[in-house]
Amino acid sequence: MFLQESPLPIGGDFCASRLGFPGLGAALRLCHGVCAAHGANPPGTRWGELMCQEKAPLCPRRASTAQPGHSSVLHTLCNPGEPVPVPRHPLGEAPLPNIQPNPPSAKAEAFKEQGNAYYAKKDYNEAFNYYTKAIDTCPNNASYYGNRAATLMMLGRFREALEDAQQSVRLDDSFVRGHLREGKCHLSLGNAMAASRCFQRVLELDHKNTQAQQELKNATTVLEYEKIAEVDFEKRDFRKVVFCMDRALEFAPACHRFKILKAECLALLGRYPEAQSVASDILRMDSTNADALYVRGLCLYYEDCIEKAVQFFVQALRMAPDHEKACLACRNAKALKAKKEDGNKAFKKGNYKLAYELYTEALGIDPNNIKTNAKLYCNRGTVNSKLRKLEEAIDDCTNAVKLDDTYIKAYLRRAQCYMDTEQYEDAVRDYEKVYQTEKTKEHKQLLKNAQVELKKSKRKDYYKILGVNKNASEDEIKKAYRKRALMHHPDRHSGASAEVQKEEEKKFKEVGEAFTILSDPKKKARYDSGQDLEEDGLNMGEFDPNNIFKAFFSGPGGFSFEASGPGNFFFQFG
């Protein structure tokens, strides 16, 4: 409900600014609100009379509730044409002085002009000092606060600038530049909503103000980026959030909230140095910033520096006990550290089954912790290799390098598993990756060994042809040759189809080659070491297996094949 008569047609702030009393506008607004709350005035009652009622908080006759000088002004505004009562002390001891607004002094103006000169020279620190002197000399001048706000903005001290800009418009609500500067401070600090209100106020005072129009568009743009980033963060599209925050920070360079969100997303993307840099910059300005402490800890946590990370999370919780993200991260860090250590203890004791279970449980705690999980996969792969589950070990190591493609230990573990399963090409590939990263003698030797095994795997396996292992004795090799040579001799298959005869002839030749190499200690040694036998003068292409066969079976105990009918043979021993 509104008062029936009001001598303040355009608001208390305007009247207060015109009269030069700081804070009076707020007092008038307060009185107006209280009077309106008490209902409609009785017929013929004016505002000044209503303010004298006991319920009114501010009254010319109740000087204890008014600032010195405000009572007479209120009476004048509310009771035009009537004598102004002399203000009394709240205890009735002595009259209060009748304070009149003071115009800027020449001294204050001189300080302001000196400040302007330094501002023009871009010496903002000196400009700040002189504007401060002007304010100290005349604290009721809106332009002095406005000028100092502009200087503080140039120094990047937007929070202090905001306070000065707000004071300037409290002193003079029609001060356009004051509202502009307040809006720009709000926008620079990331409060786009408050900035919009300031720019709208400028347009109310000057609807053609192009700067306010542009700044209002900028504030709207920032609000849009905020909304998009919020949605994308929930979708875990962290790259897009970083993009939005970079765009928003172009308009709000001093907004810690935007910087923290960007830093958190950089950490979640694995870009730890960038995230740490942003968080550290904020902590240099504000060492108690819980969000920055959390992000700093998050970077350490994701880099597998769990103990240090916990320290930052605990510090963040001291600053903000209800910080949900810091609380969750701290709990996960402690749980992950405990499970990993328990798994390591079980492995050292040889309890591989328990170690496997503990590493598996640890992997389920936080899928976002890439580096720690890479180590856990590699550890579990080592357990699987001990349990001779080589394919599972290879899978675990593969998961480890997918998470961290610089993890040398995982490549080495997988390469060994490839060697154990005779997957030599894959082993060579992994050892090459390791040697390119760390050119040590040990890695060079591992690569060379794998290359030798690969080369050996691509030639004929004479041990396999004869059906003996690599440690077979000379007698075992001879017995194996006798058996295989008789099995694949062409005369034994003379009645078979042409295709079968050709296949058996090939096998007979391979058996002879195998015996030739493995029965000679020097050739066997060169073969076992992976040397190229043809380079040593042994041309197996010109090899005649029949000569070996005859030499082996000639002499005492020799024999010959004789046919007794189509496809039938018998051996005649000498």
Coordinates of C-alpha atoms in Angstrom, one line a residue:
M1 CA 0.0 0.0 0.0
F2 CA 1.3 3.5 -0.8
L3 CA 1.1 6.9 1.0
Q4 CA -1.6 9.2 -0.3
E5 CA 0.8 12.2 -0.5
S6 CA 4.5 12.0 -1.2
P7 CA 6.8 15.0 -1.7
L8 CA 9.5 12.6 -3.1
P9 CA 8.2 11.9 -6.5
I10 CA 11.5 10.3 -7.9
G11 CA 12.9 8.5 -4.8
G12 CA 15.0 9.1 -1.8
D13 CA 18.3 8.4 -3.5
F14 CA 17.8 11.3 -5.9
C15 CA 16.9 13.7 -3.2
A16 CA 19.7 12.6 -1.0
S17 CA 22.3 13.0 -3.8
R18 CA 20.9 16.5 -4.6
L19 CA 21.3 17.5 -1.0
G20 CA 24.7 16.0 -0.6
F21 CA 24.1 13.8 2.4
P22 CA 25.6 10.3 2.1
G23 CA 23.3 7.5 3.3
L24 CA 20.2 9.8 3.4
G25 CA 18.7 8.2 0.4
A26 CA 18.7 4.8 2.0
A27 CA 17.1 6.3 5.1
L28 CA 14.4 7.9 3.1
R29 CA 13.7 4.7 1.3
L30 CA 13.5 2.9 4.6
C31 CA 11.0 5.5 6.0
H32 CA 8.9 5.2 2.9
G33 CA 8.8 1.4 3.2
V34 CA 7.9 1.4 6.8
C35 CA 5.2 4.0 6.4
A36 CA 3.7 2.2 3.5
A37 CA 3.7 -1.0 5.5
H38 CA 1.5 0.6 8.2
G39 CA -1.3 1.2 5.8
A40 CA -2.9 4.2 4.2
N41 CA -2.6 7.6 5.8
P42 CA -5.6 9.1 7.5
P43 CA -7.2 11.8 5.3
G44 CA -5.1 15.0 5.2
T45 CA -2.0 13.3 6.7
R46 CA 1.3 14.2 5.1
W47 CA 4.5 12.0 5.1
G48 CA 6.3 14.2 7.6
E49 CA 3.5 13.9 10.1
L50 CA 3.2 10.1 9.6
M51 CA 7.0 9.8 10.2
C52 CA 6.5 11.3 13.7
Q53 CA 4.4 8.3 14.8
E54 CA 6.0 6.0 17.2
K55 CA 6.2 3.2 14.6
A56 CA 8.3 5.2 12.2
P57 CA 12.0 4.5 12.5
L58 CA 13.2 8.0 11.5
C59 CA 11.7 11.2 12.7
P60 CA 12.9 14.9 12.9
R61 CA 11.7 14.9 16.5
R62 CA 13.4 11.6 17.3
A63 CA 17.0 12.5 16.6
S64 CA 18.4 9.3 18.1
T65 CA 17.3 7.4 15.0
A66 CA 18.6 9.9 12.5
Q67 CA 22.1 10.9 11.4
P68 CA 23.1 14.5 12.2
G69 CA 21.7 16.9 9.7
H70 CA 19.1 14.4 8.2
S71 CA 16.2 15.6 10.4
S72 CA 15.9 19.1 9.1
V73 CA 16.2 17.9 5.5
L74 CA 13.5 15.3 6.1
H75 CA 11.3 17.9 7.6
T76 CA 11.9 20.3 4.7
L77 CA 11.1 17.6 2.1
C78 CA 8.1 16.3 3.9
N79 CA 6.6 19.5 5.2
P80 CA 7.4 22.2 2.5
G81 CA 6.6 25.7 3.7
E82 CA 6.8 24.9 7.4
P83 CA 9.5 26.1 9.9
V84 CA 12.3 23.7 10.4
P85 CA 12.5 22.5 14.0
V86 CA 15.8 22.7 15.7
P87 CA 17.2 19.1 16.1
R88 CA 17.7 18.1 19.7
H89 CA 20.2 15.7 21.3
P90 CA 18.7 12.2 21.9
L91 CA 18.9 12.8 25.6
G92 CA 17.6 16.4 25.3
E93 CA 20.8 17.9 26.6
A94 CA 21.8 20.2 23.8
P95 CA 20.7 21.0 20.2
L96 CA 22.4 19.0 17.4
P97 CA 24.2 21.1 14.8
N98 CA 22.3 21.8 11.6
I99 CA 24.7 20.3 9.0
Q100 CA 24.6 21.7 5.5
P101 CA 26.2 20.0 2.4
N102 CA 29.7 21.2 1.6
P103 CA 30.7 21.8 -2.0
P104 CA 34.1 20.3 -3.1
S105 CA 37.0 22.4 -1.7
A106 CA 39.7 23.9 -3.9
K107 CA 42.2 21.6 -2.2
A108 CA 40.1 18.5 -3.0
E109 CA 39.8 19.6 -6.6
A110 CA 43.5 20.2 -6.8
F111 CA 44.1 16.6 -5.7
K112 CA 41.6 15.3 -8.2
E113 CA 43.4 17.3 -11.0
Q114 CA 46.7 15.8 -10.1
G115 CA 45.2 12.4 -10.0
N116 CA 43.8 13.0 -13.5
A117 CA 47.2 14.0 -14.8
Y118 CA 48.9 10.8 -13.4
Y119 CA 46.0 8.7 -14.8
A120 CA 46.6 10.3 -18.3
K121 CA 50.3 9.3 -17.9
K122 CA 49.2 5.7 -17.0
D123 CA 50.8 6.1 -13.6
Y124 CA 47.9 4.5 -11.9
N125 CA 49.5 4.1 -8.5
E126 CA 50.1 7.8 -8.1
A127 CA 46.7 8.6 -9.6
F128 CA 45.2 6.3 -6.9
N129 CA 47.1 8.2 -4.2
Y130 CA 45.8 11.6 -5.2
Y131 CA 42.3 10.4 -5.7
T132 CA 42.4 9.0 -2.2
K133 CA 43.6 12.4 -0.9
A134 CA 40.7 14.1 -2.7
I135 CA 38.3 11.7 -1.1
D136 CA 39.8 12.2 2.4
T137 CA 39.4 15.9 1.9
C138 CA 35.8 15.7 0.6
P139 CA 34.3 12.3 1.2
N140 CA 30.9 13.2 -0.2
N141 CA 31.9 13.7 -3.9
A142 CA 30.8 10.9 -6.2
S143 CA 33.2 11.7 -9.0
Y144 CA 36.2 11.2 -6.7
Y145 CA 35.1 7.7 -5.9
G146 CA 34.4 7.1 -9.6
N147 CA 37.8 8.2 -10.6
R148 CA 39.5 6.1 -8.0
A149 CA 37.4 3.1 -9.1
A150 CA 38.6 3.6 -12.7
T151 CA 42.2 3.7 -11.4
L152 CA 41.7 0.5 -9.4
M153 CA 40.3 -1.2 -12.5
M154 CA 43.4 -0.3 -14.5
L155 CA 45.4 -1.9 -11.6
G156 CA 43.4 -5.0 -11.8
R157 CA 42.0 -4.5 -8.3
F158 CA 38.4 -5.1 -9.3
R159 CA 37.0 -5.8 -5.9
E160 CA 38.2 -2.6 -4.4
A161 CA 37.1 -0.8 -7.6
L162 CA 33.7 -2.2 -7.1
E163 CA 33.4 -0.8 -3.6
D164 CA 34.4 2.7 -4.9
A165 CA 32.0 2.5 -7.8
Q166 CA 29.1 1.5 -5.6
Q167 CA 29.9 4.3 -3.2
S168 CA 29.9 6.8 -6.1
V169 CA 26.4 5.8 -7.1
R170 CA 25.2 5.8 -3.5
L171 CA 26.3 9.4 -3.4
D172 CA 24.8 10.2 -6.8
D173 CA 22.4 7.7 -8.3
S174 CA 22.4 9.7 -11.6
F175 CA 26.1 9.3 -12.0
V176 CA 26.3 7.4 -15.3
R177 CA 30.0 6.6 -15.3
G178 CA 29.6 5.3 -11.7
H179 CA 27.0 2.8 -12.8
L180 CA 29.1 1.8 -15.8
R181 CA 32.2 1.2 -13.7
E182 CA 30.2 -0.8 -11.2
G183 CA 28.8 -2.9 -14.0
K184 CA 32.2 -3.5 -15.5
C185 CA 33.6 -4.5 -12.1
H186 CA 30.8 -7.0 -11.6
L187 CA 31.4 -8.4 -15.1
S188 CA 35.2 -8.6 -14.6
L189 CA 34.5 -10.5 -11.4
G190 CA 32.1 -12.9 -13.1
N191 CA 28.8 -11.6 -11.7
A192 CA 27.1 -11.1 -15.1
M193 CA 23.6 -10.8 -13.6
A194 CA 24.6 -7.9 -11.3
A195 CA 26.5 -6.3 -14.2
S196 CA 23.4 -6.5 -16.4
R197 CA 21.4 -4.6 -13.8
C198 CA 24.0 -1.8 -13.7
F199 CA 24.1 -1.4 -17.4
Q200 CA 20.3 -1.4 -17.6
R201 CA 20.3 1.4 -15.0
V202 CA 22.7 3.4 -17.3
L203 CA 20.3 2.9 -20.2
E204 CA 17.4 4.2 -18.0
L205 CA 19.4 7.4 -17.4
D206 CA 20.8 7.6 -21.0
H207 CA 19.0 5.2 -23.4
K208 CA 21.5 6.1 -26.2
N209 CA 24.6 5.1 -24.2
T210 CA 26.4 2.9 -26.7
Q211 CA 29.0 1.7 -24.2
A212 CA 26.2 0.4 -21.9
Q213 CA 24.5 -1.3 -24.8
Q214 CA 27.7 -3.2 -25.7
E215 CA 28.5 -4.1 -22.1
L216 CA 25.0 -5.4 -21.7
K217 CA 25.5 -7.7 -24.7
N218 CA 28.8 -8.9 -23.2
A219 CA 27.1 -9.7 -19.9
T220 CA 24.5 -11.7 -21.7
T221 CA 27.2 -13.6 -23.6
V222 CA 28.9 -14.5 -20.3
L223 CA 25.6 -15.8 -18.9
E224 CA 25.1 -17.9 -22.0
Y225 CA 28.6 -19.4 -21.7
E226 CA 27.9 -20.2 -18.0
K227 CA 24.8 -22.1 -18.9
I228 CA 26.5 -24.1 -21.6
A229 CA 29.4 -24.9 -19.4
E230 CA 27.1 -26.1 -16.6
V231 CA 25.3 -28.5 -19.0
D232 CA 28.6 -29.8 -20.6
F233 CA 30.2 -30.4 -17.2
E234 CA 27.3 -32.7 -16.3
K235 CA 27.9 -34.5 -19.6
R236 CA 31.6 -34.8 -18.8
D237 CA 32.5 -32.9 -22.0
F238 CA 35.4 -31.2 -20.2
R239 CA 37.0 -29.8 -23.4
K240 CA 33.9 -27.9 -24.2
V241 CA 33.7 -26.5 -20.7
V242 CA 37.3 -25.3 -21.0
F243 CA 36.4 -23.6 -24.3
C244 CA 33.4 -21.9 -22.7
M245 CA 35.4 -20.7 -19.7
D246 CA 38.2 -19.3 -21.9
R247 CA 35.5 -17.3 -23.8
A248 CA 33.9 -16.1 -20.6
L249 CA 37.2 -15.1 -19.1
E250 CA 37.8 -12.7 -22.0
F251 CA 35.0 -10.6 -20.5
A252 CA 35.6 -11.6 -16.8
P253 CA 39.4 -11.9 -16.4
A254 CA 39.2 -11.6 -12.6
C255 CA 36.6 -14.3 -12.0
H256 CA 38.1 -16.9 -9.8
R257 CA 35.0 -19.1 -10.2
F258 CA 35.5 -19.4 -14.0
K259 CA 39.2 -20.1 -13.5
I260 CA 38.6 -22.8 -10.9
L261 CA 36.1 -24.5 -13.2
K262 CA 38.5 -24.4 -16.1
A263 CA 41.4 -25.7 -13.9
E264 CA 39.2 -28.6 -12.6
C265 CA 38.3 -29.6 -16.2
L266 CA 42.0 -29.4 -17.2
A267 CA 42.8 -31.7 -14.4
L268 CA 40.1 -34.1 -15.5
L269 CA 41.5 -34.0 -19.0
G270 CA 44.9 -35.0 -17.7
R271 CA 46.4 -31.5 -18.5
Y272 CA 47.9 -31.3 -15.0
P273 CA 50.6 -28.6 -15.5
E274 CA 48.0 -26.1 -16.9
A275 CA 45.5 -26.9 -14.1
Q276 CA 48.2 -26.5 -11.4
S277 CA 49.3 -23.2 -13.0
V278 CA 45.7 -21.7 -12.8
A279 CA 45.2 -22.9 -9.2
S280 CA 48.6 -21.7 -8.0
D281 CA 47.9 -18.2 -9.5
I282 CA 44.7 -18.0 -7.5
L283 CA 46.4 -19.3 -4.3
R284 CA 49.1 -16.6 -4.6
M285 CA 46.3 -14.0 -4.4
D286 CA 44.2 -15.9 -1.9
S287 CA 45.9 -18.7 0.0
T288 CA 42.6 -19.6 1.7
N289 CA 40.6 -20.3 -1.5
A290 CA 39.1 -23.7 -0.8
D291 CA 38.3 -24.3 -4.5
A292 CA 41.9 -23.6 -5.6
L293 CA 43.2 -25.9 -2.8
Y294 CA 40.9 -28.6 -4.0
V295 CA 42.1 -28.3 -7.6
R296 CA 45.7 -28.3 -6.6
G297 CA 45.1 -31.5 -4.6
L298 CA 43.2 -33.0 -7.5
C299 CA 46.2 -32.5 -9.8
L300 CA 48.5 -34.2 -7.3
Y301 CA 45.9 -37.0 -6.8
Y302 CA 45.7 -37.7 -10.6
E303 CA 49.5 -37.7 -10.8
D304 CA 49.6 -40.5 -8.2
C305 CA 51.1 -38.2 -5.5
I306 CA 48.3 -39.3 -3.2
E307 CA 49.9 -38.4 0.2
K308 CA 50.5 -34.8 -0.9
A309 CA 47.0 -34.6 -2.5
V310 CA 45.4 -35.6 0.8
Q311 CA 47.1 -32.7 2.5
F312 CA 45.6 -30.2 0.1
F313 CA 42.1 -31.8 0.4
V314 CA 42.3 -31.6 4.2
Q315 CA 43.4 -28.0 4.0
A316 CA 40.5 -27.2 1.6
L317 CA 38.1 -28.8 4.1
R318 CA 39.5 -26.7 6.9
M319 CA 38.7 -23.6 4.8
A320 CA 35.3 -25.0 3.8
P321 CA 34.1 -28.0 5.8
D322 CA 31.1 -28.5 3.5
H323 CA 33.2 -28.7 0.3
E324 CA 31.6 -31.8 -1.2
K325 CA 34.2 -32.4 -4.0
A326 CA 37.2 -32.1 -1.6
C327 CA 35.5 -34.4 0.8
L328 CA 34.8 -37.1 -1.9
A329 CA 38.3 -36.7 -3.4
C330 CA 39.9 -37.0 0.1
R331 CA 37.9 -40.2 0.8
N332 CA 38.8 -41.8 -2.5
A333 CA 42.5 -40.9 -2.2
K334 CA 42.8 -42.5 1.2
A335 CA 40.9 -45.6 0.1
L336 CA 43.0 -46.0 -3.1
K337 CA 46.2 -45.6 -1.2
A338 CA 45.2 -48.2 1.4
K339 CA 44.1 -50.8 -1.2
K340 CA 47.2 -50.4 -3.3
E341 CA 49.5 -50.8 -0.4
D342 CA 47.6 -53.9 0.8
G343 CA 47.9 -55.4 -2.7
N344 CA 51.6 -54.7 -2.7
K345 CA 52.1 -56.4 0.7
A346 CA 50.2 -59.5 -0.5
F347 CA 52.3 -59.7 -3.6
K348 CA 55.5 -59.5 -1.7
K349 CA 54.3 -62.4 0.5
G350 CA 53.6 -64.5 -2.5
N351 CA 49.9 -64.5 -2.0
Y352 CA 49.1 -63.7 -5.6
K353 CA 45.4 -64.6 -5.4
L354 CA 44.8 -62.1 -2.6
A355 CA 47.0 -59.5 -4.4
Y356 CA 44.8 -59.9 -7.5
E357 CA 41.6 -59.3 -5.6
L358 CA 43.0 -56.2 -3.8
Y359 CA 44.2 -54.7 -7.1
T360 CA 40.9 -55.4 -8.7
E361 CA 39.0 -53.7 -5.8
A362 CA 41.4 -50.7 -6.0
L363 CA 40.6 -50.3 -9.7
G364 CA 36.9 -49.9 -8.9
I365 CA 37.4 -46.9 -6.5
D366 CA 37.9 -44.0 -9.0
P367 CA 37.9 -44.6 -12.8
N368 CA 39.1 -41.0 -13.3
N369 CA 42.5 -41.5 -11.7
I370 CA 44.3 -42.5 -14.8
K371 CA 47.9 -42.8 -13.6
T372 CA 47.2 -44.7 -10.4
N373 CA 44.9 -47.1 -12.3
A374 CA 47.5 -47.6 -15.0
K375 CA 49.9 -48.8 -12.2
L376 CA 47.2 -51.0 -10.7
Y377 CA 46.6 -52.7 -14.1
C378 CA 50.3 -53.2 -14.5
N379 CA 50.6 -54.7 -11.0
R380 CA 47.7 -57.0 -11.6
G381 CA 49.3 -58.0 -14.9
T382 CA 52.4 -59.0 -13.0
V383 CA 50.3 -61.1 -10.7
N384 CA 48.7 -62.8 -13.7
S385 CA 52.1 -63.5 -15.1
K386 CA 53.1 -65.1 -11.8
L387 CA 49.9 -67.2 -12.0
R388 CA 50.9 -68.2 -15.6
K389 CA 47.8 -66.5 -16.9
L390 CA 49.8 -64.8 -19.7
E391 CA 46.9 -63.7 -22.0
E392 CA 45.2 -62.0 -19.0
A393 CA 48.5 -60.4 -18.1
I394 CA 48.9 -59.1 -21.6
D395 CA 45.3 -57.6 -21.4
D396 CA 46.1 -55.9 -18.1
C397 CA 49.3 -54.4 -19.5
T398 CA 47.4 -53.2 -22.6
N399 CA 44.9 -51.5 -20.4
A400 CA 47.7 -49.8 -18.5
V401 CA 49.3 -48.4 -21.6
K402 CA 45.9 -47.2 -22.9
L403 CA 45.6 -45.1 -19.8
D404 CA 49.2 -43.9 -19.8
D405 CA 51.1 -44.4 -23.0
T406 CA 54.4 -43.3 -21.4
Y407 CA 54.3 -46.1 -18.8
I408 CA 57.5 -47.9 -19.5
K409 CA 57.1 -50.6 -16.9
A410 CA 53.8 -51.8 -18.5
Y411 CA 55.5 -52.0 -21.9
L412 CA 58.3 -54.1 -20.5
R413 CA 55.9 -56.4 -18.7
R414 CA 53.8 -56.9 -21.8
A415 CA 56.8 -57.5 -24.0
Q416 CA 58.0 -60.3 -21.6
C417 CA 54.6 -61.9 -21.8
Y418 CA 54.7 -61.7 -25.6
M419 CA 58.1 -63.4 -25.5
D420 CA 56.8 -66.2 -23.2
T421 CA 53.9 -66.8 -25.6
E422 CA 56.2 -66.7 -28.7
Q423 CA 54.5 -63.5 -30.0
Y424 CA 57.8 -62.1 -31.1
E425 CA 56.7 -59.4 -33.5
D426 CA 54.6 -57.8 -30.7
A427 CA 57.5 -58.2 -28.3
V428 CA 59.9 -56.4 -30.7
R429 CA 57.3 -53.6 -31.1
D430 CA 57.1 -53.0 -27.4
Y431 CA 60.8 -53.2 -26.8
E432 CA 61.4 -50.7 -29.7
K433 CA 58.9 -48.3 -27.9
V434 CA 60.9 -48.7 -24.7
Y435 CA 64.3 -48.2 -26.3
Q436 CA 63.1 -45.1 -28.1
T437 CA 62.0 -43.7 -24.8
E438 CA 64.9 -44.8 -22.6
K439 CA 68.1 -45.7 -24.6
T440 CA 69.8 -47.9 -21.9
K441 CA 72.1 -50.9 -22.5
E442 CA 69.6 -53.2 -20.8
H443 CA 66.7 -52.1 -23.1
K444 CA 69.0 -52.4 -26.1
Q445 CA 69.8 -56.0 -25.2
L446 CA 66.2 -56.9 -24.6
L447 CA 65.3 -55.5 -28.0
K448 CA 68.2 -57.5 -29.6
N449 CA 67.1 -60.7 -28.0
A450 CA 63.5 -60.2 -29.2
Q451 CA 64.7 -59.5 -32.7
V452 CA 66.8 -62.7 -32.7
E453 CA 63.8 -64.7 -31.6
L454 CA 61.7 -63.1 -34.2
K455 CA 64.2 -64.0 -36.9
K456 CA 64.4 -67.5 -35.6
S457 CA 60.7 -67.9 -35.6
K458 CA 60.5 -67.0 -39.3
R459 CA 62.8 -69.8 -40.4
K460 CA 62.3 -73.5 -40.2
D461 CA 62.1 -74.9 -36.7
Y462 CA 64.3 -78.0 -37.0
Y463 CA 63.6 -79.1 -33.5
K464 CA 59.9 -79.1 -34.3
I465 CA 60.5 -81.0 -37.6
L466 CA 62.4 -83.8 -35.8
G467 CA 60.0 -83.7 -32.8
V468 CA 62.6 -83.0 -30.1
N469 CA 63.1 -80.2 -27.7
K470 CA 66.0 -77.7 -27.8
N471 CA 67.9 -79.6 -25.1
A472 CA 67.8 -82.9 -27.0
S473 CA 71.0 -85.1 -26.8
E474 CA 72.9 -86.3 -29.9
D475 CA 71.4 -89.8 -29.5
E476 CA 67.9 -88.4 -29.2
I477 CA 68.4 -86.4 -32.4
K478 CA 69.6 -89.5 -34.3
K479 CA 66.7 -91.6 -33.1
A480 CA 64.3 -88.8 -34.1
Y481 CA 65.8 -88.6 -37.6
R482 CA 65.6 -92.4 -38.1
K483 CA 61.9 -92.4 -37.2
R484 CA 61.0 -89.3 -39.3
A485 CA 63.1 -90.2 -42.3
L486 CA 61.5 -93.7 -42.6
M487 CA 58.1 -92.1 -42.1
H488 CA 58.4 -89.6 -44.9
H489 CA 60.7 -91.5 -47.4
P490 CA 59.3 -91.1 -51.0
D491 CA 59.6 -94.8 -51.8
R492 CA 57.2 -95.6 -49.0
H493 CA 54.6 -93.4 -50.7
S494 CA 55.1 -94.4 -54.3
G495 CA 51.6 -95.7 -54.6
A496 CA 50.0 -92.6 -53.2
S497 CA 48.5 -89.7 -55.1
A498 CA 50.8 -87.2 -56.7
E499 CA 49.8 -84.6 -54.2
V500 CA 50.6 -86.8 -51.2
Q501 CA 53.9 -87.8 -52.8
K502 CA 54.9 -84.2 -53.2
E503 CA 54.0 -83.4 -49.6
E504 CA 55.9 -86.4 -48.2
E505 CA 58.9 -85.6 -50.4
K506 CA 59.0 -82.0 -48.9
K507 CA 58.8 -83.4 -45.4
F508 CA 61.6 -85.9 -46.1
K509 CA 63.8 -83.1 -47.3
E510 CA 63.1 -81.0 -44.2
V511 CA 63.9 -83.9 -41.9
G512 CA 67.3 -84.3 -43.7
E513 CA 68.0 -80.5 -43.3
A514 CA 67.1 -80.7 -39.6
F515 CA 69.4 -83.6 -39.0
T516 CA 72.2 -82.0 -41.0
I517 CA 72.1 -78.9 -38.8
L518 CA 71.3 -80.4 -35.4
S519 CA 73.8 -83.3 -35.6
D520 CA 76.7 -80.9 -36.2
P521 CA 77.6 -79.1 -33.0
K522 CA 79.0 -76.0 -34.7
K523 CA 76.0 -75.6 -37.1
K524 CA 73.6 -76.3 -34.2
A525 CA 75.3 -73.6 -32.1
R526 CA 75.0 -71.1 -35.0
Y527 CA 71.4 -72.1 -35.5
D528 CA 70.6 -71.7 -31.8
S529 CA 72.2 -68.2 -31.8
G530 CA 70.0 -67.1 -34.6
Q531 CA 72.8 -66.7 -37.2
D532 CA 72.0 -66.9 -40.9
L533 CA 73.3 -70.3 -41.9
E534 CA 73.3 -69.4 -45.6
E535 CA 75.8 -66.6 -44.8
D536 CA 78.0 -69.3 -43.4
G537 CA 78.2 -71.1 -46.7
L538 CA 75.4 -73.7 -46.1
N539 CA 73.0 -73.5 -49.1
M540 CA 70.0 -75.7 -48.2
G541 CA 68.5 -75.1 -51.6
E542 CA 71.1 -77.4 -53.1
F543 CA 70.7 -79.9 -50.3
D544 CA 70.1 -83.6 -51.3
P545 CA 68.3 -85.5 -48.5
N546 CA 68.9 -88.9 -50.2
N547 CA 72.7 -88.5 -49.6
I548 CA 72.1 -88.0 -45.9
F549 CA 69.7 -90.9 -45.8
K550 CA 72.2 -93.2 -47.5
A551 CA 75.0 -92.1 -45.3
F552 CA 72.9 -92.6 -42.2
F553 CA 71.7 -96.1 -43.1
S554 CA 74.8 -97.4 -45.0
G555 CA 77.1 -99.8 -43.3
P556 CA 76.1 -102.4 -40.6
G557 CA 72.4 -102.2 -39.8
G558 CA 71.6 -100.6 -43.2
F559 CA 68.4 -101.4 -45.1
S560 CA 66.5 -100.9 -48.4
F561 CA 62.9 -100.5 -49.5
E562 CA 61.5 -103.3 -51.7
A563 CA 58.0 -103.4 -53.1
S564 CA 55.8 -106.5 -52.7
G565 CA 52.9 -105.1 -54.6
P566 CA 51.3 -101.7 -55.4
G567 CA 51.6 -99.5 -52.3
N568 CA 53.2 -102.3 -50.2
F569 CA 56.7 -102.1 -48.8
F570 CA 58.9 -104.0 -46.5
F571 CA 62.3 -103.1 -45.0
Q572 CA 65.2 -105.4 -45.7
F573 CA 68.0 -104.9 -43.2
G574 CA 71.6 -105.8 -44.1

